[in-house]
Amino acid sequence: MFCEQCEQTASGEGCHQWGACGKSPQLNAVQDLLVYCLRGLAPVALHACELGIPTREVDVFTCEALFATMTNVNFDPKRFTQYIKQAIAHRQALKAQIQQVTDTPPIWSALSSFEPDFSESLVEQGLDVGLKFIGQSETDIDTFSLKLTTLYGVKGMASYAFHAQELGQEDEQIYHFCYEALTALDRQDLSLEDWVGLALKVGETNLRAMELLDGGHTGAYGHPVPTAVPLNPKQGKAILVSGHDIKQLEALLKQTANQGITVYTHGELLPAHGYPRLKQTYFHLYGHYGTAWQNQTRDFAKFPGAIVITTNCLMPPHENYEEKLFTLGPVAYPGLNALPKLADGTPDFAPVIQKTLALSGFTKDEAPRQVITGFARNAVLSVADQVIAAVKAGKLRHIFLVGGCDGAKPDRNYYTKFVEKVPDDCVVLTLACGKFRFFDHELGKIGDLPRLMDIGQCNDAYSAIQIALGLANALDTDVNALPLSLILSWYEQKAVAILLTLLHLGIRDIRLGPTLPAFISPNVFKLLSKQYNLQPITTPDQDLAACLQ
Ligand code: SF4
Ligand code: SF3
């Protein structure tokens, strides 16, 4: 087994015996086989696009299948067998259509002609494919590093494109680039500079995917507004919804309306409370329960109702709560209840409602506690004048963006300590699940401006970028000259895509932790540090002092 796509990777070098996330070597082999098949599908889909053959179904499928291979999404070998079958079926169907419209169909590569033997073990075939899933260049460590960076970034980008299309937001260019990048992984003729360029193009295309998703969310639910979210449960039957998928949260809210059930968000769904149309339509969207994904075994065991996981991060479930856990979309775990679909394609939440009604629910109201979310681009830029006036008057010295993906390692306390040490005349913007390390800290205000502002989910990095660009514009400078520092935590492949977006935008001096990606070779890191001054976090005191110089 070889996997090093997330920060949790064993000894910082790659999981070889068993995934630190719980992924078995067998599952890893089947996931590699799927990626291999998707790489064979990509050039066929590209060719079909060139000939004007519609590929939308294949586009969405490719994004979903890549999403399923991300960390903490899907642990079910049966689902991967289905995805592999679908990939081959899509490829063959497109080939047949290509054959019909051209007299000179291309001679397909071995990769695009590969036929898995479904009567034999897919694990063995996945092991055979092994590192070939990424091409043949594993002897050239720097090219290999950039190929992995590209693939992992494409997975993150595909997951955002998948969410965006659920909300009716699509751009063919994203799907196109996804195929191009998957196809390029087979190339042996690209220079290191070419690979850096391709990785940055992942960042550029991911910016578009996040923009579409932002448009999908704000178009459907309005621009987020600062909103107080109760952290204290109230008496009654309850459902907990985790992951990132606000569209599916809405589908659940629709199906549970007027049933005497209260809906709580978990993890990356906290920012859903900031969307005015969601709150105004569904009064039973009440509060937030628990913190980040790595605490789910504790949070889920205690929650007295059914739990729905819409996306990452799912951990291997404990037997004391697996019965009340339901999955949907690309998420799956062997033995867990996967929700069926209604005729219109939305999940049928009837089993969730049934389970919740059979459970005790909260037996009493708890003492009130709350946090505020909803400081997305509109909310922050609407007070840009105040921010700029405070900067100019010397009342606001510096803005820190502290956020990103969270994980389980103890050295992630860095981020909590960092925020605690930020001086009183500075503001902290945050996003993604990394915020749960400090999201309920009372940092007070500078004038009317809260010192801790939650911009939203990881994909709301788009919103953070717009805030930075808006402030730079108002101050007639560029983003790198703003009194702004980015202190990012990474964990999975969405974070890889976002990092590539920030680099594509030319944003310098990013501090990244808690450890650097294992798939970034020393030379590639040297190159990125030289070009962007990308640097690893050190200690909160040292980094703070450097940022405030
Ligand atoms: Fe290891 Fe992360 Fe891969 Fe899981 S996803 S096997 S923890 S590197
Ligand atoms: Fe967290 Fe899994 Fe990435 Fe969207 S929920 S940020 S790690």
XYZ file of C-alpha atoms and ligand atoms in Angstrom:
564
model
C 0.000 0.000 0.000
C 1.104 3.543 -0.680
C -0.933 6.614 0.181
C 0.275 10.016 1.304
C -2.585 12.234 0.245
C -3.378 13.671 3.676
C -1.559 15.275 6.575
C -2.267 12.294 8.810
C -0.074 10.048 6.669
C 1.945 7.600 8.794
C 5.209 9.025 10.214
C 4.869 11.892 7.746
C 6.086 9.584 4.999
C 3.078 7.724 3.610
C 0.764 5.003 4.866
C 2.273 1.653 3.879
C 0.792 -0.953 6.210
C -2.647 0.467 6.932
C -4.162 3.947 6.559
C -3.980 6.162 9.640
C -7.518 7.175 8.568
C -8.693 3.568 8.805
C -8.330 2.800 5.081
C -7.239 -0.794 4.507
C -4.566 -1.738 1.935
C -7.315 -3.567 0.014
C -9.502 -0.479 -0.159
C -6.513 1.630 -1.128
C -5.778 -0.763 -4.013
C -9.363 -0.514 -5.296
C -9.227 3.298 -5.031
C -5.971 3.290 -7.031
C -7.676 1.122 -9.634
C -10.548 3.606 -9.883
C -8.145 6.527 -10.368
C -6.371 4.450 -13.021
C -9.687 3.873 -14.832
C -10.640 7.564 -14.540
C -7.300 8.424 -16.119
C -8.207 6.079 -18.984
C -11.650 7.666 -19.314
C -10.299 11.255 -19.360
C -8.692 11.294 -22.871
C -11.785 9.624 -24.326
C -14.027 12.245 -22.712
C -11.744 15.019 -23.991
C -11.940 13.646 -27.503
C -15.715 13.385 -27.241
C -15.878 17.046 -26.135
C -13.802 18.072 -29.149
C -16.300 16.297 -31.402
C -19.250 17.999 -29.708
C -20.542 14.809 -28.085
C -22.366 15.687 -24.836
C -20.423 14.494 -21.779
C -22.275 16.058 -18.836
C -23.184 12.756 -17.199
C -19.548 11.639 -17.439
C -18.371 15.026 -16.134
C -20.444 14.806 -12.978
C -19.599 11.131 -12.548
C -15.858 11.866 -12.777
C -16.139 14.565 -10.120
C -18.138 12.307 -7.808
C -15.755 9.368 -8.270
C -12.691 11.538 -7.555
C -14.507 12.989 -4.535
C -15.102 9.440 -3.253
C -11.339 8.755 -3.225
C -10.613 11.745 -0.984
C -9.627 11.212 2.632
C -12.472 10.280 4.989
C -15.180 10.058 2.332
C -15.791 6.480 1.259
C -14.551 3.251 2.832
C -16.836 0.835 0.971
C -15.137 -1.493 -1.582
C -18.548 -2.334 -3.108
C -19.143 1.299 -3.968
C -15.710 1.480 -5.594
C -16.493 -1.622 -7.660
C -19.587 0.198 -8.908
C -17.596 3.339 -9.686
C -15.017 1.272 -11.643
C -17.787 -0.445 -13.626
C -19.369 2.937 -14.371
C -16.022 4.422 -15.452
C -15.477 1.592 -17.951
C -19.091 1.735 -19.153
C -18.886 5.523 -19.698
C -15.576 5.117 -21.526
C -16.941 2.435 -23.844
C -20.143 4.362 -24.534
C -18.160 7.476 -25.456
C -15.829 5.448 -27.670
C -18.830 4.035 -29.511
C -20.255 7.537 -30.022
C -16.871 8.770 -31.246
C -16.732 5.860 -33.686
C -20.119 6.909 -35.075
C -19.198 10.506 -35.807
C -15.682 10.153 -37.191
C -14.113 8.140 -39.976
C -10.769 8.199 -38.203
C -11.274 7.229 -34.559
C -8.063 7.545 -32.535
C -5.934 4.583 -31.538
C -6.517 4.495 -27.797
C -3.610 4.143 -25.359
C -3.185 1.069 -23.159
C -4.597 3.132 -20.291
C -7.763 3.960 -22.243
C -8.100 0.322 -23.361
C -7.594 -1.238 -19.923
C -10.306 -3.760 -19.021
C -10.550 -4.814 -15.388
C -11.569 -8.439 -14.909
C -14.640 -8.220 -12.689
C -14.626 -11.992 -12.146
C -11.229 -11.674 -10.416
C -10.128 -9.727 -7.353
C -10.082 -5.999 -8.034
C -7.721 -5.661 -5.090
C -5.080 -7.743 -6.920
C -5.605 -5.718 -10.076
C -5.349 -2.501 -8.061
C -2.100 -3.739 -6.534
C -0.828 -4.528 -10.028
C -1.594 -1.004 -11.088
C 0.083 0.162 -7.876
C 2.029 3.340 -8.334
C 1.271 3.222 -12.031
C -1.950 4.986 -11.075
C 0.136 8.124 -11.237
C 2.331 7.373 -14.255
C 5.787 5.907 -14.594
C 7.985 8.636 -13.215
C 8.420 7.508 -9.636
C 12.198 7.472 -10.059
C 12.145 11.231 -10.638
C 11.073 12.295 -7.177
C 10.314 15.924 -8.039
C 8.112 15.117 -11.027
C 6.416 12.427 -8.957
C 5.836 15.004 -6.210
C 4.225 17.453 -8.642
C 2.107 14.723 -10.237
C 0.766 13.832 -6.806
C 0.192 17.520 -6.009
C -1.751 17.847 -9.263
C -3.830 14.719 -8.656
C -4.639 15.605 -5.050
C -5.494 19.184 -6.023
C -7.766 17.883 -8.800
C -9.590 15.717 -6.245
C -10.272 18.785 -4.083
C -11.338 20.830 -7.093
C -13.632 18.019 -8.310
C -15.348 17.879 -4.919
C -16.181 21.608 -5.099
C -17.336 21.270 -8.720
C -19.571 18.380 -7.600
C -21.160 20.563 -4.902
C -21.549 23.472 -7.305
C -23.387 21.368 -9.902
C -25.818 20.197 -7.219
C -26.746 23.879 -6.911
C -27.084 24.255 -10.676
C -23.710 25.965 -11.160
C -21.447 24.476 -13.816
C -18.630 25.504 -16.095
C -17.508 23.099 -18.807
C -13.995 24.504 -18.506
C -13.647 22.919 -15.083
C -14.622 19.462 -16.346
C -12.378 19.950 -19.362
C -9.405 20.859 -17.240
C -10.095 17.921 -14.948
C -9.759 15.585 -17.966
C -6.678 17.427 -19.183
C -4.945 17.126 -15.828
C -5.848 13.426 -15.480
C -4.586 12.826 -19.018
C -1.352 14.735 -18.365
C -0.474 12.396 -15.475
C 0.524 9.841 -18.117
C 2.968 12.188 -19.857
C 6.704 11.640 -19.611
C 7.787 14.637 -21.666
C 6.939 17.515 -19.335
C 9.619 19.536 -17.551
C 9.532 20.431 -13.882
C 8.382 23.947 -14.850
C 5.553 22.435 -16.902
C 4.425 20.424 -13.892
C 4.552 23.476 -11.617
C 2.481 25.302 -14.244
C -0.065 22.479 -14.318
C -0.316 22.385 -10.526
C -0.936 26.150 -10.497
C -3.561 25.692 -13.208
C -5.323 23.342 -10.777
C -5.337 26.306 -8.377
C -6.705 28.627 -11.049
C -9.479 26.212 -12.013
C -10.268 25.532 -8.376
C -10.809 29.273 -7.892
C -13.507 29.054 -10.567
C -15.035 25.974 -8.887
C -15.156 27.794 -5.530
C -16.601 30.872 -7.246
C -19.373 28.728 -8.733
C -20.075 27.164 -5.380
C -20.174 30.599 -3.743
C -22.613 31.682 -6.471
C -24.699 28.555 -5.861
C -24.902 29.146 -2.122
C -25.495 32.899 -2.211
C -27.902 32.589 -5.164
C -30.026 29.986 -3.407
C -29.784 31.151 0.187
C -28.705 34.826 0.082
C -25.427 36.353 1.220
C -24.455 35.217 4.729
C -25.136 37.679 7.521
C -23.606 37.582 11.014
C -25.830 35.160 12.884
C -25.774 33.898 16.467
C -25.849 30.098 16.579
C -26.823 28.310 19.811
C -24.308 25.713 20.998
C -26.675 24.531 23.710
C -29.093 21.758 22.799
C -32.767 22.240 23.551
C -35.270 19.651 24.665
C -36.761 17.485 21.933
C -36.095 15.070 19.102
C -33.008 15.955 17.147
C -31.108 15.233 13.925
C -27.434 16.087 13.423
C -26.098 16.852 9.927
C -22.361 16.787 9.247
C -20.103 17.357 6.232
C -20.221 20.302 3.827
C -23.346 19.844 1.705
C -25.762 22.721 2.365
C -28.020 21.623 -0.501
C -28.547 18.248 1.147
C -29.020 19.930 4.519
C -31.814 21.912 2.885
C -33.347 18.716 1.456
C -33.403 17.277 4.974
C -34.895 20.478 6.401
C -37.668 20.303 3.790
C -38.517 16.697 4.645
C -38.430 17.278 8.416
C -40.480 20.492 8.478
C -43.377 20.467 10.978
C -42.443 17.109 12.452
C -41.367 18.372 15.861
C -37.722 17.637 15.083
C -34.888 20.087 15.690
C -31.961 20.050 13.265
C -28.382 20.685 14.424
C -25.313 21.209 12.288
C -21.964 19.563 12.914
C -18.448 20.373 11.685
C -18.264 22.215 8.368
C -22.024 22.845 8.281
C -21.880 25.513 11.021
C -21.725 28.344 8.426
C -25.080 27.188 6.976
C -26.731 29.172 9.796
C -25.446 32.404 8.257
C -27.519 32.021 5.064
C -30.649 34.161 5.601
C -33.010 32.318 3.278
C -32.229 28.995 4.926
C -32.846 30.371 8.425
C -35.981 32.264 7.418
C -37.548 29.265 5.693
C -36.683 26.493 8.115
C -37.225 27.478 11.746
C -36.221 24.035 12.957
C -32.623 24.626 11.802
C -31.657 25.460 15.354
C -28.067 25.135 16.550
C -24.645 23.574 16.260
C -23.473 20.487 18.107
C -19.896 19.333 18.671
C -16.718 20.536 17.074
C -14.469 19.272 14.267
C -14.545 15.885 12.564
C -11.801 14.232 14.610
C -13.992 14.485 17.727
C -16.942 12.727 16.078
C -16.582 9.448 17.939
C -17.259 11.382 21.150
C -19.851 13.803 19.691
C -21.823 11.177 17.747
C -21.924 8.714 20.642
C -23.544 11.376 22.852
C -25.982 12.793 20.304
C -29.488 11.451 21.107
C -30.813 11.363 17.538
C -29.963 10.216 14.009
C -26.873 11.611 12.266
C -26.419 12.255 8.538
C -22.963 12.530 6.949
C -23.147 14.474 3.700
C -19.407 14.579 2.806
C -15.991 14.274 4.441
C -14.939 13.798 7.138
C -16.283 10.370 8.123
C -14.264 8.278 10.545
C -14.665 4.505 10.911
C -17.746 4.438 13.147
C -17.931 2.951 16.641
C -20.520 0.305 17.274
C -22.160 2.458 19.954
C -23.491 4.890 17.336
C -23.226 3.233 13.901
C -26.913 2.283 13.902
C -28.015 5.892 13.933
C -25.505 7.014 11.292
C -26.649 7.568 7.683
C -24.623 8.447 4.597
C -25.465 9.998 1.241
C -23.824 11.044 -2.041
C -20.201 9.916 -2.398
C -19.943 8.994 1.304
C -20.114 5.339 2.360
C -18.852 2.834 4.909
C -19.496 -0.925 4.820
C -22.550 -1.730 6.914
C -23.638 1.892 7.384
C -27.080 2.919 6.163
C -26.768 4.628 2.770
C -29.904 6.693 2.107
C -32.059 5.742 -0.892
C -33.029 8.382 -3.437
C -36.469 9.779 -4.241
C -37.675 10.023 -7.842
C -36.224 13.562 -8.161
C -32.785 12.336 -7.088
C -32.835 13.876 -3.591
C -32.091 11.550 -0.682
C -35.077 9.994 1.040
C -34.617 10.946 4.689
C -37.524 8.772 5.911
C -35.158 6.250 7.624
C -33.396 9.159 9.388
C -36.696 10.565 10.653
C -37.842 7.129 11.771
C -34.608 6.516 13.680
C -34.731 9.946 15.313
C -38.320 9.495 16.470
C -37.324 6.181 18.059
C -34.447 7.804 19.994
C -34.802 9.838 23.170
C -33.818 13.248 21.846
C -32.558 15.848 24.323
C -34.421 15.522 27.597
C -33.824 19.094 28.774
C -32.708 22.519 27.650
C -29.069 23.261 28.369
C -27.659 26.598 29.533
C -27.394 29.066 26.632
C -24.071 29.348 24.782
C -23.534 30.695 21.312
C -21.089 31.574 18.572
C -21.472 33.932 15.644
C -20.951 32.879 12.048
C -21.724 34.536 8.703
C -18.851 36.994 8.219
C -18.544 36.198 4.521
C -17.421 38.628 1.815
C -20.568 40.797 1.708
C -20.761 41.181 5.472
C -17.064 42.049 5.854
C -16.793 44.260 2.785
C -19.919 46.162 3.871
C -17.830 47.413 6.805
C -14.667 47.857 4.714
C -14.787 51.610 5.444
C -14.590 50.921 9.181
C -11.763 48.431 8.668
C -9.786 50.881 6.550
C -10.422 53.790 8.907
C -9.253 51.630 11.828
C -6.118 50.591 9.899
C -5.352 54.195 8.976
C -5.928 55.414 12.549
C -3.563 52.727 13.870
C -6.391 51.061 15.841
C -6.254 47.911 13.723
C -2.651 46.825 13.350
C -2.941 43.514 11.513
C -5.419 40.955 10.176
C -4.676 37.253 10.531
C -6.465 34.590 8.530
C -6.107 31.534 10.747
C -7.917 28.496 9.429
C -8.029 25.496 7.163
C -8.597 21.833 7.766
C -8.312 20.328 11.203
C -6.830 17.000 12.234
C -6.083 14.946 15.286
C -2.382 15.578 15.893
C -1.502 17.335 19.170
C 0.781 19.865 17.443
C -2.381 21.422 16.041
C -2.633 23.264 19.386
C -0.347 25.742 17.642
C -3.425 27.347 16.063
C -5.270 27.762 19.369
C -2.189 29.224 20.993
C -1.564 31.487 18.029
C -5.069 32.980 18.224
C -4.801 33.384 21.998
C -1.580 35.333 21.552
C -2.810 37.651 18.787
C -2.547 41.191 20.254
C -5.716 43.137 21.082
C -5.272 45.559 18.191
C -5.456 42.747 15.600
C -8.347 40.848 14.038
C -8.621 37.116 13.302
C -10.567 35.897 10.291
C -11.159 32.174 10.178
C -12.703 29.458 8.026
C -13.058 25.679 7.643
C -12.989 23.139 10.439
C -9.643 24.357 11.834
C -11.650 27.119 13.553
C -13.143 24.696 16.064
C -9.928 24.944 18.067
C -10.865 28.516 19.014
C -14.296 29.289 17.527
C -15.933 29.917 20.909
C -13.154 32.120 22.328
C -14.254 35.602 23.381
C -11.873 37.978 21.622
C -13.993 41.107 22.021
C -14.131 43.978 19.533
C -12.147 46.816 18.010
C -14.762 49.579 17.877
C -17.782 47.820 16.382
C -15.633 45.238 14.655
C -15.531 41.730 16.209
C -11.955 40.510 16.632
C -12.899 36.959 15.602
C -14.888 36.519 12.398
C -15.936 33.208 10.856
C -15.988 33.531 7.065
C -17.406 30.028 6.520
C -16.459 26.636 5.114
C -13.150 25.723 3.466
C -14.624 26.536 0.027
C -15.376 30.016 1.383
C -11.667 30.602 0.885
C -13.196 32.199 -2.218
C -14.940 34.697 0.075
C -11.688 35.305 1.996
C -9.911 36.009 -1.292
C -12.625 38.514 -2.267
C -12.293 40.211 1.132
C -8.519 40.503 0.686
C -8.896 41.812 -2.883
C -11.619 44.258 -1.773
C -9.459 45.665 1.032
C -6.415 45.872 -1.236
C -8.504 47.719 -3.796
C -9.856 50.172 -1.238
C -6.344 50.825 0.058
C -5.025 51.094 -3.482
C -2.434 48.411 -2.962
C -2.015 44.700 -3.687
C -2.879 41.782 -1.437
C 0.732 41.078 -0.517
C 1.126 44.646 0.762
C -1.913 44.439 3.099
C -1.379 44.128 6.859
C -2.609 40.531 6.441
C -0.987 37.170 7.212
C -2.261 33.724 6.295
C -1.670 31.033 8.911
C -3.132 27.903 7.393
C -3.682 24.370 8.594
C -4.115 21.620 6.051
C -5.380 18.081 6.271
C -6.992 16.733 3.105
C -7.147 17.340 -0.641
C -9.577 20.282 -0.585
C -6.861 22.130 1.320
C -4.342 21.153 -1.380
C -6.598 22.694 -4.044
C -7.025 25.871 -1.965
C -3.286 26.212 -1.366
C -2.711 25.919 -5.123
C -5.364 28.624 -5.672
C -3.596 30.981 -3.278
C -0.260 30.328 -4.987
C -1.846 30.811 -8.406
C -3.004 34.242 -7.171
C 0.596 35.046 -6.256
C -0.115 35.258 -2.515
C 3.172 35.205 -0.628
C 4.375 34.452 2.886
C 1.739 31.798 3.667
C 2.574 29.838 6.797
C 1.472 26.225 6.529
C 1.221 23.469 9.121
C 1.114 21.572 11.298
C 3.506 19.604 9.039
C 4.309 20.079 5.378
C 2.704 17.707 2.851
C 4.694 14.462 2.587
C 4.125 14.502 -1.180
C 5.993 17.795 -1.589
C 9.629 16.835 -2.213
C 12.402 18.982 -0.675
C 13.253 20.441 -4.090
C 9.662 21.295 -4.919
C 9.280 22.916 -1.517
C 12.474 24.902 -2.087
C 11.069 26.076 -5.388
C 7.759 27.163 -3.806
C 9.524 28.915 -0.933
C 11.716 30.788 -3.366
C 8.820 31.874 -5.526
C 6.148 32.493 -2.869
C 8.014 32.470 0.419
C 5.746 29.589 1.459
C 6.987 28.528 4.863
C 6.272 25.977 7.576
C 4.821 27.219 10.865
C 7.343 27.436 13.720
C 6.080 28.584 17.119
C 3.176 30.969 17.707
C 5.509 33.556 19.300
C 8.083 33.414 16.528
C 5.512 33.506 13.717
C 3.504 36.295 15.341
C 6.619 38.402 15.797
C 7.612 37.837 12.162
C 4.134 38.743 10.863
C 3.967 41.910 12.975
C 7.438 43.200 12.047
Fe -2.922 7.553 5.105
Fe -4.229 9.873 4.681
Fe -4.008 8.052 2.750
Fe -5.595 7.603 4.855
S -5.842 9.174 3.274
S -4.200 6.135 3.917
S -4.355 8.551 6.486
S -2.336 9.212 3.700
Fe -12.448 19.725 7.659
Fe -12.552 17.223 6.887
Fe -10.989 19.768 5.523
Fe -13.757 21.660 4.627
S -14.189 18.438 7.516
S -12.298 21.391 6.131
S -10.765 18.362 7.128
